[in-house]
Short mmCIF file of C-alpha atoms in Angstrom, two decimals:
data_model
loop_
_atom_site.label_atom_id
_atom_site.label_comp_id
_atom_site.label_asym_id
_atom_site.label_seq_id
_atom_site.Cartn_x
_atom_site.Cartn_y
_atom_site.Cartn_z
CA MET A 1 130.87 -72.26 -175.47
CA GLU A 2 134.31 -71.37 -174.12
CA ASN A 3 132.83 -70.04 -170.96
CA ILE A 4 130.77 -73.19 -170.45
CA LEU A 5 133.93 -75.25 -170.90
CA LYS A 6 135.57 -73.10 -168.24
CA ILE A 7 132.70 -73.64 -165.82
CA ILE A 8 132.66 -77.41 -166.47
CA ASN A 9 136.40 -77.54 -165.78
CA THR A 10 136.01 -75.58 -162.55
CA VAL A 11 133.50 -78.19 -161.39
CA LEU A 12 135.72 -81.11 -162.48
CA ASN A 13 138.78 -79.56 -160.88
CA ASN A 14 136.95 -79.10 -157.59
CA ARG A 15 136.33 -82.83 -157.41
CA ASP A 16 139.86 -83.72 -158.57
CA LYS A 17 138.58 -85.06 -161.85
CA LEU A 18 140.46 -84.73 -165.14
CA ARG A 19 139.88 -81.50 -166.99
CA ILE A 20 138.61 -81.67 -170.54
CA SER A 21 140.15 -79.71 -173.37
CA GLU A 22 137.21 -79.27 -175.69
CA ILE A 23 133.45 -79.61 -175.94
CA SER A 24 130.90 -79.45 -178.71
CA LYS A 25 127.14 -79.00 -178.71
CA SER A 26 126.69 -82.76 -178.76
CA SER A 27 129.00 -83.43 -175.79
CA HIS A 28 127.06 -85.43 -173.20
CA LEU A 29 127.44 -83.94 -169.74
CA ARG A 30 127.55 -87.26 -167.89
CA ASN A 31 129.08 -89.59 -170.44
CA ASP A 32 131.52 -87.29 -172.24
CA CYS A 33 132.31 -84.73 -169.59
CA GLY A 34 132.21 -87.10 -166.60
CA LEU A 35 129.83 -85.08 -164.44
CA ASP A 36 127.71 -86.86 -161.82
CA SER A 37 124.54 -85.57 -160.09
CA LEU A 38 126.41 -83.54 -157.51
CA ASP A 39 128.57 -82.03 -160.24
CA LEU A 40 125.53 -81.19 -162.31
CA ALA A 41 123.89 -79.53 -159.31
CA GLU A 42 126.99 -77.43 -158.83
CA LEU A 43 127.11 -76.67 -162.55
CA THR A 44 123.55 -75.33 -162.49
CA VAL A 45 124.36 -72.97 -159.64
CA ARG A 46 127.52 -71.71 -161.33
CA ILE A 47 125.69 -71.18 -164.60
CA GLU A 48 122.80 -69.53 -162.80
CA SER A 49 125.12 -67.09 -161.08
CA GLU A 50 126.60 -66.05 -164.44
CA TYR A 51 123.58 -66.22 -166.75
CA ASP A 52 120.66 -65.98 -164.31
CA VAL A 53 119.10 -69.13 -165.79
CA ASP A 54 118.31 -72.32 -163.87
CA ILE A 55 119.09 -74.84 -166.60
CA PHE A 56 117.39 -77.74 -164.83
CA GLU A 57 114.26 -75.86 -163.93
CA ASN A 58 112.08 -77.37 -166.66
CA GLY A 59 113.11 -80.88 -167.58
CA ILE A 60 116.33 -82.67 -168.24
CA VAL A 61 119.48 -81.21 -169.68
CA GLU A 62 121.86 -83.79 -171.11
CA THR A 63 124.22 -82.12 -173.49
CA VAL A 64 126.23 -78.93 -173.80
CA GLY A 65 123.84 -77.96 -176.61
CA ASP A 66 120.90 -78.24 -174.18
CA ILE A 67 122.62 -75.79 -171.84
CA MET A 68 123.25 -73.33 -174.66
CA ASN A 69 119.62 -73.50 -175.72
CA LYS A 70 118.49 -72.76 -172.16
CA ILE A 71 120.85 -69.81 -171.88
CA ASN A 72 119.75 -68.39 -175.22
CA GLU A 73 116.03 -68.86 -174.59
CA MET B 1 127.31 -46.79 -109.23
CA SER B 2 128.71 -45.01 -112.19
CA ASP B 3 128.14 -41.38 -113.21
CA PHE B 4 127.76 -42.34 -116.82
CA PHE B 5 124.69 -44.01 -118.25
CA LEU B 6 125.46 -44.29 -121.95
CA ILE B 7 128.45 -43.88 -124.25
CA ASP B 8 127.33 -44.05 -127.88
CA SER B 9 130.17 -43.17 -130.23
CA VAL B 10 128.04 -43.90 -133.30
CA LYS B 11 125.63 -41.08 -132.40
CA ASP B 12 128.32 -39.10 -130.60
CA ILE B 13 126.31 -39.13 -127.37
CA ILE B 14 127.58 -39.33 -123.79
CA VAL B 15 124.88 -39.23 -121.10
CA LYS B 16 125.33 -39.18 -117.34
CA TYR B 17 122.72 -40.73 -115.05
CA ASP B 18 121.64 -37.35 -113.67
CA GLU B 19 121.19 -36.09 -117.24
CA LEU B 20 119.09 -39.15 -118.04
CA PHE B 21 116.84 -38.52 -115.04
CA ALA B 22 116.52 -34.83 -115.92
CA ASP B 23 115.57 -35.71 -119.51
CA LEU B 24 113.01 -38.25 -118.31
CA SER B 25 111.48 -35.70 -115.94
CA ASN B 26 110.92 -33.36 -118.90
CA ILE B 27 109.02 -35.79 -121.09
CA LYS B 28 105.43 -34.66 -121.47
CA ASN B 29 103.96 -36.98 -124.11
CA TYR B 30 103.81 -40.71 -124.54
CA ASN B 31 103.51 -42.84 -127.67
CA LYS B 32 103.34 -46.57 -127.11
CA TYR B 33 105.19 -47.31 -130.34
CA CYS B 34 108.94 -46.92 -130.20
CA LYS B 35 110.79 -46.87 -133.51
CA SER B 36 114.14 -45.19 -133.43
CA ASP B 37 117.74 -45.77 -134.42
CA SER B 38 118.96 -43.92 -131.32
CA TYR B 39 119.79 -46.12 -128.35
CA TYR B 40 119.24 -43.22 -126.00
CA THR B 41 115.76 -42.53 -127.37
CA ILE B 42 114.82 -46.21 -127.04
CA PHE B 43 116.14 -46.51 -123.48
CA LYS B 44 114.33 -43.34 -122.39
CA HIS B 45 111.14 -44.58 -124.04
CA ILE B 46 111.31 -47.89 -122.16
CA LEU B 47 111.93 -46.18 -118.84
CA ILE B 48 109.06 -43.73 -119.33
CA SER B 49 106.71 -46.59 -120.18
CA ILE B 50 107.60 -48.26 -116.88
CA ILE B 51 107.23 -45.05 -114.92
CA ILE B 52 103.71 -44.47 -116.23
CA GLY B 53 102.85 -48.19 -116.31
CA GLU B 54 101.85 -48.30 -119.98
CA GLU B 55 102.61 -50.87 -122.65
CA ILE B 56 105.50 -50.18 -125.02
CA VAL B 57 105.80 -51.75 -128.47
CA LEU B 58 109.34 -51.89 -129.81
CA LEU B 59 109.76 -51.76 -133.57
CA ASP B 60 113.03 -52.13 -135.42
CA HIS B 61 114.06 -48.78 -136.82
CA ASP B 62 114.54 -50.32 -140.26
CA PHE B 63 111.08 -51.88 -140.53
CA SER B 64 109.47 -50.69 -143.75
CA THR B 65 105.94 -49.25 -143.84
CA ASN B 66 104.88 -52.43 -145.56
CA GLU B 67 106.28 -54.60 -142.77
CA ILE B 68 104.67 -52.44 -140.10
CA ASP B 69 101.29 -52.64 -141.85
CA LYS B 70 101.58 -56.42 -141.82
CA LEU B 71 102.71 -56.56 -138.20
CA LEU B 72 100.31 -54.08 -136.66
CA GLY B 73 97.51 -53.81 -139.19
CA LYS B 74 96.94 -50.83 -141.46
CA ASN B 75 95.04 -48.85 -138.87
CA ALA B 76 97.81 -48.62 -136.30
CA SER B 77 98.71 -45.03 -135.71
CA LEU B 78 102.38 -44.78 -134.97
CA SER B 79 102.29 -41.07 -134.29
CA GLU B 80 99.45 -41.03 -131.77
CA GLU B 81 100.67 -39.43 -128.56
CA LYS B 82 98.99 -38.81 -125.28
CA LEU B 83 99.73 -36.34 -122.57
CA ILE B 84 101.46 -37.79 -119.53
CA LYS B 85 100.08 -36.88 -116.14
CA ASN B 86 102.49 -34.92 -114.01
CA PHE B 87 104.95 -36.98 -112.06
CA ASP B 88 107.66 -36.19 -109.61
CA VAL B 89 111.16 -35.41 -110.70
CA ILE B 90 112.65 -38.75 -111.51
CA ASN B 91 115.56 -40.38 -109.79
CA PHE B 92 116.76 -43.95 -109.57
CA LYS B 93 114.92 -44.67 -106.36
CA ASN B 94 111.52 -43.66 -107.62
CA ILE B 95 112.01 -45.65 -110.83
CA GLN B 96 112.57 -48.69 -108.61
CA GLU B 97 109.35 -47.89 -106.76
CA LYS B 98 107.44 -47.47 -110.04
CA ILE B 99 108.69 -50.89 -111.14
CA LYS B 100 107.24 -52.44 -107.97
CA VAL B 101 103.91 -50.69 -108.45
CA ASN B 102 103.60 -51.17 -112.21
CA ASN B 103 105.19 -54.54 -112.79
CA LYS B 104 101.80 -56.19 -113.24
CA SER B 105 100.29 -53.60 -115.58
CA TRP B 106 103.39 -52.87 -117.60
CA LYS B 107 104.28 -54.92 -120.62
CA ILE B 108 106.73 -54.72 -123.43
CA THR B 109 105.93 -56.08 -126.86
CA LEU B 110 108.54 -56.95 -129.41
CA PHE B 111 108.96 -58.97 -132.57
CA THR B 112 111.23 -61.95 -132.98
CA SER B 113 113.62 -62.04 -135.87
CA GLY B 114 112.28 -65.23 -137.40
CA THR B 115 114.21 -66.22 -140.50
CA THR B 116 111.05 -67.28 -142.30
CA GLY B 117 107.84 -65.40 -142.77
CA LEU B 118 106.84 -62.51 -140.61
CA PRO B 119 108.35 -61.88 -137.19
CA LYS B 120 106.27 -63.17 -134.29
CA LYS B 121 104.84 -60.79 -131.72
CA ILE B 122 105.78 -61.52 -128.10
CA SER B 123 104.84 -59.63 -124.94
CA HIS B 124 106.75 -59.78 -121.69
CA THR B 125 106.05 -58.53 -118.21
CA PHE B 126 108.79 -57.04 -116.10
CA ASP B 127 109.18 -60.35 -114.28
CA SER B 128 109.53 -62.55 -117.36
CA LEU B 129 111.93 -60.10 -118.95
CA THR B 130 114.20 -59.80 -115.97
CA ARG B 131 114.01 -63.34 -114.60
CA PHE B 132 117.76 -63.85 -114.76
CA ILE B 133 118.91 -60.37 -114.00
CA LYS B 134 121.11 -60.11 -110.96
CA ILE B 135 121.33 -57.00 -108.87
CA ASP B 136 123.89 -56.72 -106.11
CA GLU B 137 126.69 -54.59 -104.74
CA THR B 138 129.45 -56.51 -106.51
CA ARG B 139 127.99 -55.50 -109.87
CA LYS B 140 127.82 -51.76 -109.20
CA GLY B 141 131.12 -51.10 -110.93
CA ASN B 142 130.38 -53.08 -114.08
CA VAL B 143 130.67 -51.45 -117.48
CA TRP B 144 128.60 -53.13 -120.17
CA GLY B 145 129.66 -53.43 -123.78
CA PHE B 146 126.31 -53.26 -125.56
CA ALA B 147 126.53 -55.42 -128.65
CA TYR B 148 122.90 -56.10 -129.50
CA ASN B 149 120.03 -54.44 -131.22
CA PRO B 150 118.30 -52.60 -128.31
CA SER B 151 114.82 -53.36 -129.60
CA HIS B 152 115.35 -57.12 -129.34
CA MET B 153 115.18 -59.52 -126.41
CA ALA B 154 118.88 -59.95 -125.78
CA GLY B 155 119.50 -56.21 -125.97
CA LEU B 156 116.69 -55.54 -123.49
CA GLN B 157 118.16 -57.97 -121.03
CA VAL B 158 121.55 -56.30 -121.20
CA PHE B 159 119.88 -52.93 -120.82
CA PHE B 160 118.01 -53.96 -117.66
CA GLN B 161 121.01 -55.79 -116.23
CA ALA B 162 123.08 -52.63 -116.66
CA PHE B 163 120.47 -50.07 -115.71
CA LEU B 164 119.21 -51.82 -112.58
CA ASN B 165 122.78 -51.95 -111.29
CA GLN B 166 123.35 -48.36 -112.47
CA ASN B 167 126.19 -49.45 -114.74
CA THR B 168 127.59 -47.61 -117.72
CA ILE B 169 126.52 -48.88 -121.15
CA VAL B 170 129.05 -48.56 -123.96
CA ARG B 171 127.58 -49.13 -127.39
CA LEU B 172 129.55 -51.66 -129.43
CA PHE B 173 126.86 -52.60 -131.95
CA GLY B 174 127.49 -51.11 -135.37
CA VAL B 175 131.05 -50.02 -134.54
CA GLU B 176 133.96 -51.02 -136.78
CA ARG B 177 136.46 -53.51 -135.29
CA ILE B 178 139.45 -51.36 -134.28
CA ALA B 179 137.28 -48.55 -132.94
CA LEU B 180 135.30 -51.14 -131.03
CA LEU B 181 138.37 -52.66 -129.39
CA ASN B 182 139.52 -49.17 -128.43
CA LEU B 183 136.13 -48.47 -126.84
CA ILE B 184 136.40 -51.67 -124.80
CA ASN B 185 139.79 -50.65 -123.43
CA ASP B 186 139.26 -46.87 -123.17
CA TYR B 187 136.08 -47.25 -121.13
CA SER B 188 137.28 -50.31 -119.20
CA VAL B 189 134.39 -52.46 -120.32
CA THR B 190 133.96 -55.37 -117.88
CA ASN B 191 131.02 -57.30 -119.36
CA ILE B 192 130.04 -58.11 -122.91
CA SER B 193 127.10 -60.15 -124.08
CA SER B 194 126.76 -60.98 -127.75
CA THR B 195 126.52 -63.58 -130.48
CA PRO B 196 129.37 -65.86 -131.60
CA THR B 197 129.38 -63.99 -134.91
CA PHE B 198 130.10 -60.73 -133.11
CA TYR B 199 132.97 -62.32 -131.18
CA ARG B 200 134.45 -63.86 -134.30
CA MET B 201 134.49 -60.44 -135.90
CA LEU B 202 136.70 -59.21 -133.05
CA LEU B 203 139.41 -61.69 -134.04
CA PRO B 204 142.34 -62.10 -134.71
CA SER B 205 143.45 -61.79 -131.12
CA ASP B 206 146.00 -59.04 -131.76
CA HIS B 207 144.48 -56.76 -129.08
CA ILE B 208 144.40 -57.76 -125.43
CA CYS B 209 141.44 -56.58 -123.37
CA ASN B 210 142.44 -57.09 -119.74
CA LYS B 211 139.54 -55.38 -118.05
CA VAL B 212 136.82 -57.61 -119.42
CA MET B 213 135.70 -60.02 -116.69
CA SER B 214 132.73 -61.71 -118.33
CA LEU B 215 131.87 -62.61 -121.89
CA THR B 216 128.47 -64.10 -122.61
CA SER B 217 127.56 -65.66 -125.86
CA GLY B 218 124.12 -66.54 -127.14
CA GLY B 219 122.60 -67.41 -130.46
CA GLU B 220 124.26 -69.99 -132.64
CA LYS B 221 126.83 -72.43 -131.32
CA PHE B 222 130.31 -71.32 -130.27
CA ASP B 223 133.18 -73.31 -131.75
CA SER B 224 136.35 -74.30 -129.94
CA LYS B 225 138.74 -72.36 -132.17
CA THR B 226 136.94 -69.08 -131.56
CA LEU B 227 136.78 -69.91 -127.87
CA GLY B 228 140.57 -70.41 -127.73
CA ASN B 229 141.23 -67.14 -129.54
CA LEU B 230 138.86 -65.28 -127.25
CA LYS B 231 140.66 -66.59 -124.19
CA GLU B 232 143.87 -65.06 -125.53
CA MET B 233 142.17 -61.81 -126.29
CA PHE B 234 140.27 -61.60 -122.97
CA PRO B 235 142.67 -63.31 -120.57
CA ASN B 236 140.82 -62.32 -117.39
CA SER B 237 137.35 -63.10 -118.58
CA LYS B 238 134.97 -65.92 -117.82
CA ILE B 239 133.28 -67.11 -120.98
CA ARG B 240 129.81 -68.58 -120.80
CA ASN B 241 127.00 -69.43 -123.12
CA VAL B 242 123.37 -68.46 -122.63
CA TYR B 243 120.36 -70.12 -124.12
CA ALA B 244 117.82 -67.41 -124.67
CA SER B 245 115.05 -66.77 -127.10
CA THR B 246 112.58 -63.98 -127.63
CA GLU B 247 109.85 -66.41 -126.66
CA ALA B 248 111.39 -67.38 -123.33
CA GLY B 249 113.98 -64.78 -122.43
CA ALA B 250 117.20 -66.08 -120.90
CA LEU B 251 116.70 -69.63 -119.64
CA PHE B 252 119.93 -71.45 -119.07
CA SER B 253 123.61 -70.68 -119.12
CA SER B 254 126.52 -72.99 -119.69
CA LYS B 255 130.16 -73.46 -118.92
CA GLY B 256 131.83 -74.41 -122.17
CA ASP B 257 129.06 -75.87 -124.28
CA ILE B 258 127.35 -77.93 -121.57
CA PHE B 259 124.17 -76.52 -120.08
CA THR B 260 123.14 -77.53 -116.57
CA ILE B 261 119.49 -77.03 -115.68
CA LYS B 262 118.58 -75.81 -112.22
CA SER B 263 116.20 -78.19 -110.45
CA GLU B 264 113.43 -75.58 -110.26
CA LEU B 265 113.38 -75.38 -114.07
CA SER B 266 113.77 -79.07 -114.78
CA HIS B 267 110.03 -79.81 -114.72
CA SER B 268 109.44 -77.05 -117.26
CA ILE B 269 111.57 -78.49 -120.03
CA LYS B 270 111.49 -81.85 -121.75
CA PHE B 271 112.93 -83.58 -124.79
CA ILE B 272 111.17 -85.46 -127.54
CA LYS B 273 113.45 -87.13 -130.08
CA ASN B 274 116.28 -84.96 -128.77
CA GLU B 275 114.35 -81.78 -129.47
CA LEU B 276 114.00 -79.26 -126.65
CA TYR B 277 110.44 -78.41 -125.53
CA ILE B 278 109.74 -75.55 -123.11
CA HIS B 279 106.62 -75.34 -120.97
CA HIS B 280 104.45 -72.30 -121.74
CA THR B 281 104.75 -71.04 -118.15
CA LEU B 282 108.32 -70.01 -119.00
CA LEU B 283 107.32 -68.08 -122.12
CA GLY B 284 106.18 -64.58 -122.84
CA ALA B 285 102.61 -64.13 -124.08
CA SER B 286 102.03 -64.52 -127.78
CA ASP B 287 99.24 -65.56 -130.11
CA GLY B 288 101.80 -66.55 -132.69
CA LEU B 289 103.23 -69.54 -130.81
CA THR B 290 101.97 -73.02 -131.46
CA LEU B 291 101.77 -75.06 -128.28
CA LEU B 292 101.35 -78.82 -127.99
CA ASP B 293 99.50 -79.54 -124.74
CA GLY B 294 101.13 -76.49 -123.21
CA TRP B 295 104.63 -77.18 -124.55
CA TYR B 296 106.53 -75.06 -127.03
CA LYS B 297 108.59 -76.92 -129.61
CA THR B 298 111.85 -74.96 -129.93
CA GLY B 299 113.33 -76.64 -132.99
CA ASP B 300 116.63 -76.96 -131.13
CA ILE B 301 118.26 -80.37 -131.21
CA VAL B 302 120.26 -81.29 -128.11
CA GLU B 303 122.32 -84.14 -126.77
CA VAL B 304 121.48 -85.05 -123.17
CA ILE B 305 124.69 -85.68 -121.23
CA ASN B 306 123.26 -86.36 -117.78
CA ASN B 307 119.79 -86.77 -116.28
CA ILE B 308 120.17 -85.68 -112.64
CA PRO B 309 121.11 -82.88 -112.63
CA LEU B 310 119.99 -82.40 -116.19
CA LYS B 311 122.86 -81.53 -118.49
CA PHE B 312 122.82 -81.18 -122.24
CA LYS B 313 124.47 -79.52 -125.17
CA PHE B 314 123.00 -78.02 -128.32
CA LEU B 315 123.68 -79.73 -131.59
CA SER B 316 121.74 -77.62 -134.07
CA ARG B 317 118.55 -75.87 -134.96
CA LYS B 318 116.29 -78.47 -136.52
CA ASN B 319 115.12 -76.22 -139.29
CA GLU B 320 118.67 -75.27 -140.17
CA MET B 321 119.49 -78.69 -141.54
CA ILE B 322 120.18 -78.57 -145.25
CA ASN B 323 118.71 -81.42 -147.24
CA THR B 324 120.94 -82.10 -150.21
CA GLY B 325 119.98 -85.05 -152.35
CA GLY B 326 118.44 -86.78 -149.30
CA TYR B 327 121.45 -86.16 -147.07
CA LYS B 328 121.01 -83.89 -144.07
CA VAL B 329 123.80 -81.39 -143.52
CA ASN B 330 124.18 -79.46 -140.29
CA PRO B 331 125.57 -76.07 -141.34
CA SER B 332 127.03 -75.36 -137.88
CA GLU B 333 129.14 -78.47 -138.11
CA VAL B 334 130.54 -77.51 -141.51
CA GLU B 335 131.17 -73.92 -140.43
CA GLU B 336 133.10 -75.10 -137.43
CA VAL B 337 135.43 -77.20 -139.57
CA ILE B 338 136.00 -74.43 -142.09
CA ARG B 339 136.94 -72.04 -139.30
CA GLU B 340 139.66 -74.43 -138.19
CA LEU B 341 141.58 -73.69 -141.37
CA LYS B 342 144.35 -71.18 -140.81
CA GLY B 343 143.66 -67.98 -142.67
CA VAL B 344 139.87 -68.32 -142.46
CA THR B 345 138.23 -65.83 -140.10
CA ASP B 346 134.56 -66.79 -140.45
CA ALA B 347 132.30 -69.03 -142.44
CA PHE B 348 128.62 -69.16 -143.24
CA VAL B 349 127.15 -72.33 -144.68
CA PHE B 350 123.68 -72.33 -146.16
CA GLY B 351 121.43 -74.27 -148.49
CA LYS B 352 120.46 -72.95 -151.87
CA LYS B 353 117.38 -74.40 -153.52
CA ASN B 354 118.39 -76.59 -156.38
CA SER B 355 116.21 -78.29 -158.92
CA LEU B 356 118.45 -81.37 -158.96
CA LEU B 357 119.26 -82.02 -155.33
CA GLY B 358 116.62 -80.15 -153.39
CA SER B 359 119.29 -77.97 -151.85
CA LEU B 360 122.93 -77.43 -152.56
CA VAL B 361 125.36 -76.66 -149.76
CA LEU B 362 127.03 -73.30 -150.36
CA CYS B 363 129.33 -71.23 -148.25
CA GLU B 364 130.59 -67.72 -147.71
CA VAL B 365 133.96 -67.20 -146.06
CA THR B 366 135.96 -64.26 -144.85
CA VAL B 367 139.72 -64.68 -144.80
CA SER B 368 142.75 -62.98 -143.33
CA ASP B 369 144.99 -64.83 -145.80
CA LYS B 370 144.08 -63.43 -149.21
CA SER B 371 146.04 -66.14 -151.02
CA LEU B 372 143.61 -68.88 -149.95
CA ASN B 373 141.56 -70.23 -152.81
CA GLU B 374 138.45 -72.35 -153.12
CA LYS B 375 140.41 -75.46 -154.02
CA GLN B 376 142.61 -75.27 -150.90
CA ILE B 377 139.58 -74.94 -148.64
CA ARG B 378 137.89 -77.83 -150.38
CA THR B 379 140.97 -80.04 -150.04
CA PHE B 380 141.14 -79.20 -146.35
CA LEU B 381 137.48 -80.08 -145.89
CA LYS B 382 137.60 -83.30 -147.89
CA ASP B 383 139.72 -84.94 -145.23
CA ARG B 384 137.48 -83.78 -142.42
CA LEU B 385 133.92 -84.05 -143.67
CA GLN B 386 131.79 -86.46 -145.61
CA GLU B 387 131.76 -85.37 -149.20
CA PHE B 388 128.11 -84.37 -149.27
CA LYS B 389 128.82 -81.89 -146.48
CA VAL B 390 131.57 -80.07 -148.35
CA PRO B 391 130.13 -76.85 -149.78
CA ARG B 392 129.94 -77.00 -153.54
CA ILE B 393 130.61 -73.34 -154.01
CA ILE B 394 132.76 -71.30 -151.69
CA LYS B 395 132.46 -67.59 -152.10
CA PHE B 396 134.99 -65.15 -150.67
CA VAL B 397 133.25 -62.15 -149.15
CA GLU B 398 134.21 -59.05 -147.18
CA SER B 399 131.67 -59.75 -144.46
CA ILE B 400 129.22 -62.52 -143.59
CA SER B 401 125.52 -61.84 -144.04
CA THR B 402 123.82 -61.49 -140.66
CA THR B 403 120.23 -61.01 -139.57
CA ARG B 404 118.90 -57.99 -137.75
CA THR B 405 120.02 -59.48 -134.45
CA GLY B 406 123.54 -60.27 -135.56
CA LYS B 407 122.87 -63.98 -135.80
CA ILE B 408 123.99 -65.62 -139.00
CA LEU B 409 121.19 -65.56 -141.51
CA ARG B 410 120.36 -69.16 -142.22
CA LYS B 411 118.03 -69.13 -145.21
CA LYS B 412 119.02 -67.85 -148.60
#
């Protein structure tokens, strides 16, 4: 979870958006974290490079919990 | 003419012309396939093939068995040799005579370094290979810095340009930067032909190479920052660009980035939607090329500056455009901007397949200023490029990935 928060903040920081201090499984990536499509695309690549999983490969990922499920599959 | 034929510091070989001719005279067997990592072996093999008027097939030394099976078919016998009939002791003059006699029967076959799929097979005759080679007295003293793979088109053209004028060839390909700059100065290299990537790797311009008179650049587009640095580094050199491809050989050269087409070639090229088409009469023979009514679609996008005489400049390779969320990004354009940032030595922009956007624009950079970070580069780019063009991930690397020819590898 902490690592995902770090990756999300890297993406936000790159676009000069406000960092977030905490996330939970139910945090919504667009609504709560403020990520748009470009950000999400970047997020997938950063997660893929660390976990070797393309989180958007099969269907929609909306929350932090969805990401964790994909990584742990 | 020069006494020396080849200086290859990588293989620790120095060969004089009379030694070359003596070695050629002693060759007894011929194999039409040439696969070697030794420049000297490759050059000798090419010359012998001309002398006996037989086809030569050049294979990259790092082709795997699997690749060769796909290229040549499983039944090709790479080791099959035949005895060569006796010939006179070889000297430069009788090689010239053999070229005249055999230039119709001789052909050289090579494989392009396509970035997708298998390399294409192309065959050239002596004439199509050497169309732009100039031989005259003023070139007798030239010393060529050889900065290409010798089994590829550009390398062959440098080889023939140097050999036919009996110039010395100094190998620069595969040599580390400082050693390479020392070779250029120690052997008084006068001419270098290479890719922009090669030239960028020579920078920063902390060494001055006074003896170099001519720098030729081919391959991907040259940017103005690199050009400026090269002028400092090679103060006495003319810098020109050549448009060449394995399919066509060298076709046009430019001053700066504007290409002017000679009138005798102007009927053999045309543009459709700003894409360059070349008439098949200018190409080498290949079954792998798709022609439309006799025209070859190059995939190169140009901007026509003037109609008579025809002048244009290259904008990009069509298939290099990265499609990210419906936006088209020209990687050359982004690379050029990144290289303008102080502390950046080179950049490579490419598309990575992405399930959300189709492709995502990514980038590798090499830096001389180790304190640069991703955020600083991004901030610099944000003011200079539309946001969708700014690479989403910037990776700091020791060296930029290049293809077998030294061109930047576009697909990842």
